[in-house]
């Protein structure tokens, strides 16, 4: 049975700030705790092909893959897919952003299936993605909210 996850968080910051920070691929190793490096392979309009490399896992294995990501700022959505799926048969990701009272809601949806010869199955990966998405979203929230506070302090100080 294919995997499906949905996770969301509200960030006490303006949508433009949340959008800009979370869609700055080059900064992802500083934004996400799991990524060691990002290499931009190609940019074509609103689409970017890039390689993500994770920090070594508990067995010192370094996972890396190529993804393609297309941003649509007008619709406040991002669609991504793994071009090199690795242990996945497929991995499709959708990020949605919306203004809500108190800030910006960021919603992540992932649809995937593991290959039959993958080291884990769909159920294990679903649990792993749900657990890790919450951790990463909280880190992102904290970093963006700190940046929003710093901007407010700087603008008050400049008046």
Tab-separated table of C-alpha atoms in Angstrom:
chain	number	residue	atom	x	y	z
A	1	UNK	CA	0.000	0.000	0.000
A	2	UNK	CA	1.602	3.311	-1.052
A	3	UNK	CA	2.581	5.781	1.640
A	4	UNK	CA	0.869	9.111	2.220
A	5	UNK	CA	1.715	11.732	4.822
A	6	UNK	CA	0.322	15.153	5.646
A	7	UNK	CA	1.917	17.475	8.186
A	8	UNK	CA	1.433	21.160	8.902
A	9	UNK	CA	2.572	23.896	11.201
A	10	UNK	CA	1.695	27.533	11.762
A	11	UNK	CA	4.605	29.943	11.777
A	12	UNK	CA	4.171	33.356	13.454
A	13	UNK	CA	5.642	35.228	10.494
A	14	UNK	CA	4.431	36.827	7.257
A	15	UNK	CA	3.814	34.526	4.313
A	16	UNK	CA	6.469	36.258	2.164
A	17	UNK	CA	9.144	35.590	4.784
A	18	UNK	CA	8.100	31.932	5.217
A	19	UNK	CA	8.009	31.475	1.432
A	20	UNK	CA	11.390	33.117	0.853
A	21	UNK	CA	13.196	31.214	3.614
A	22	UNK	CA	11.750	27.779	2.857
A	23	UNK	CA	12.276	28.088	-0.890
A	24	UNK	CA	15.898	29.243	-0.712
A	25	UNK	CA	17.362	25.858	-1.609
A	26	UNK	CA	20.966	26.907	-1.066
A	27	UNK	CA	20.198	27.622	2.607
A	28	UNK	CA	18.572	24.237	3.297
A	29	UNK	CA	21.646	22.779	5.069
A	30	UNK	CA	21.248	25.597	7.632
A	31	UNK	CA	17.438	25.377	7.718
A	32	UNK	CA	16.970	21.592	7.977
A	33	UNK	CA	18.975	19.538	10.470
A	34	UNK	CA	19.090	16.482	8.191
A	35	UNK	CA	20.704	17.984	5.074
A	36	UNK	CA	24.483	18.293	4.778
A	37	UNK	CA	24.579	19.770	1.276
A	38	UNK	CA	22.542	21.020	-1.669
A	39	UNK	CA	23.927	21.172	-5.183
A	40	UNK	CA	21.930	23.081	-7.795
A	41	UNK	CA	22.125	21.173	-11.080
A	42	UNK	CA	19.816	23.243	-13.286
A	43	UNK	CA	17.357	26.111	-13.070
A	44	UNK	CA	14.660	26.478	-15.702
A	45	UNK	CA	12.124	29.203	-14.923
A	46	UNK	CA	10.327	28.225	-11.719
A	47	UNK	CA	11.807	24.697	-11.734
A	48	UNK	CA	15.059	23.636	-10.132
A	49	UNK	CA	16.837	20.299	-10.368
A	50	UNK	CA	19.144	19.720	-7.419
A	51	UNK	CA	21.013	17.092	-5.436
A	52	UNK	CA	20.339	16.755	-1.708
A	53	UNK	CA	22.853	15.006	0.510
A	54	UNK	CA	21.989	14.006	4.056
A	55	UNK	CA	24.257	13.775	7.074
A	56	UNK	CA	25.473	10.190	7.672
A	57	UNK	CA	22.887	7.941	9.320
A	58	UNK	CA	23.459	5.740	12.373
A	59	UNK	CA	25.336	3.264	10.142
A	60	UNK	CA	27.498	6.029	8.604
A	61	UNK	CA	25.633	5.691	5.287
A	62	UNK	CA	25.248	8.970	3.413
A	63	UNK	CA	22.019	9.194	1.402
A	64	UNK	CA	21.862	11.452	-1.638
A	65	UNK	CA	19.369	11.924	-4.465
A	66	UNK	CA	18.318	14.288	-7.232
A	67	UNK	CA	14.959	16.036	-7.069
A	68	UNK	CA	13.069	18.469	-9.236
A	69	UNK	CA	11.077	21.246	-7.593
A	70	UNK	CA	8.663	23.729	-9.176
A	71	UNK	CA	7.476	26.754	-7.235
A	72	UNK	CA	4.250	28.610	-7.945
A	73	UNK	CA	4.298	31.742	-5.807
A	74	UNK	CA	0.937	32.984	-7.138
A	75	UNK	CA	-0.778	29.773	-5.995
A	76	UNK	CA	1.489	29.448	-2.931
A	77	UNK	CA	2.397	25.878	-3.807
A	78	UNK	CA	5.521	23.864	-4.514
A	79	UNK	CA	5.537	20.520	-6.321
A	80	UNK	CA	8.556	18.250	-6.124
A	81	UNK	CA	9.518	14.760	-7.160
A	82	UNK	CA	12.572	12.595	-6.871
A	83	UNK	CA	14.279	12.227	-10.225
A	84	UNK	CA	16.630	9.618	-8.725
A	85	UNK	CA	14.173	7.779	-6.505
A	86	UNK	CA	16.711	5.484	-4.822
A	87	UNK	CA	14.800	3.086	-2.551
A	88	UNK	CA	11.486	4.691	-3.608
A	89	UNK	CA	9.435	3.612	-6.607
A	90	UNK	CA	8.270	7.227	-6.564
A	91	UNK	CA	8.244	10.207	-4.195
A	92	UNK	CA	5.998	13.196	-4.879
A	93	UNK	CA	5.812	16.170	-2.545
A	94	UNK	CA	3.434	19.126	-2.352
A	95	UNK	CA	3.972	22.126	-0.094
A	96	UNK	CA	1.134	24.595	0.410
A	97	UNK	CA	1.265	27.946	2.179
A	98	UNK	CA	-1.677	29.997	3.451
A	99	UNK	CA	-2.126	33.084	5.558
A	100	UNK	CA	-3.930	32.312	8.806
A	101	UNK	CA	-4.607	34.346	11.951
A	102	UNK	CA	-1.250	34.655	13.688
A	103	UNK	CA	0.950	33.925	10.705
A	104	UNK	CA	1.441	31.407	7.913
A	105	UNK	CA	0.341	27.784	7.728
A	106	UNK	CA	2.761	25.499	5.930
A	107	UNK	CA	1.301	22.140	4.849
A	108	UNK	CA	3.426	19.280	3.463
A	109	UNK	CA	1.968	16.273	1.617
A	110	UNK	CA	4.118	13.337	0.516
A	111	UNK	CA	2.942	10.455	-1.649
A	112	UNK	CA	5.372	7.616	-2.232
A	113	UNK	CA	5.952	3.913	-2.563
A	114	UNK	CA	9.021	1.956	-1.553
A	115	UNK	CA	10.634	-0.459	-3.982
A	116	UNK	CA	10.147	-4.128	-3.093
A	117	UNK	CA	13.916	-4.492	-2.496
A	118	UNK	CA	14.150	-1.352	-0.305
A	119	UNK	CA	15.493	-1.818	3.237
A	120	UNK	CA	12.136	-0.622	4.696
A	121	UNK	CA	8.483	-0.841	3.687
A	122	UNK	CA	5.808	1.818	3.075
A	123	UNK	CA	4.441	1.635	6.632
A	124	UNK	CA	7.885	2.132	8.199
A	125	UNK	CA	8.659	5.061	5.872
A	126	UNK	CA	5.260	6.654	6.570
A	127	UNK	CA	5.987	6.606	10.307
A	128	UNK	CA	9.523	7.886	9.727
A	129	UNK	CA	8.403	10.767	7.490
A	130	UNK	CA	5.615	11.764	9.901
A	131	UNK	CA	8.011	11.755	12.844
A	132	UNK	CA	10.784	13.605	11.019
A	133	UNK	CA	8.485	16.141	9.331
A	134	UNK	CA	7.294	17.326	12.733
A	135	UNK	CA	10.908	17.772	13.914
A	136	UNK	CA	11.958	19.631	10.769
A	137	UNK	CA	8.841	21.826	10.718
A	138	UNK	CA	9.429	22.843	14.334
A	139	UNK	CA	13.065	23.726	13.562
A	140	UNK	CA	11.979	25.743	10.533
A	141	UNK	CA	9.255	27.477	12.548
A	142	UNK	CA	11.701	28.435	15.292
A	143	UNK	CA	14.300	29.782	12.846
A	144	UNK	CA	11.783	31.810	10.833
A	145	UNK	CA	10.067	33.190	13.933
A	146	UNK	CA	13.485	34.274	15.246
A	147	UNK	CA	14.179	36.002	11.940
A	148	UNK	CA	10.767	37.716	12.072
A	149	UNK	CA	11.504	38.961	15.619
A	150	UNK	CA	14.882	40.291	14.503
A	151	UNK	CA	13.260	42.142	11.583
A	152	UNK	CA	10.640	43.695	13.875
A	153	UNK	CA	13.356	44.775	16.348
A	154	UNK	CA	15.478	46.237	13.548
A	155	UNK	CA	12.540	48.177	12.092
A	156	UNK	CA	11.597	49.553	15.536
A	157	UNK	CA	15.213	50.546	16.140
A	158	UNK	CA	15.377	52.288	12.745
A	159	UNK	CA	12.329	54.490	13.453
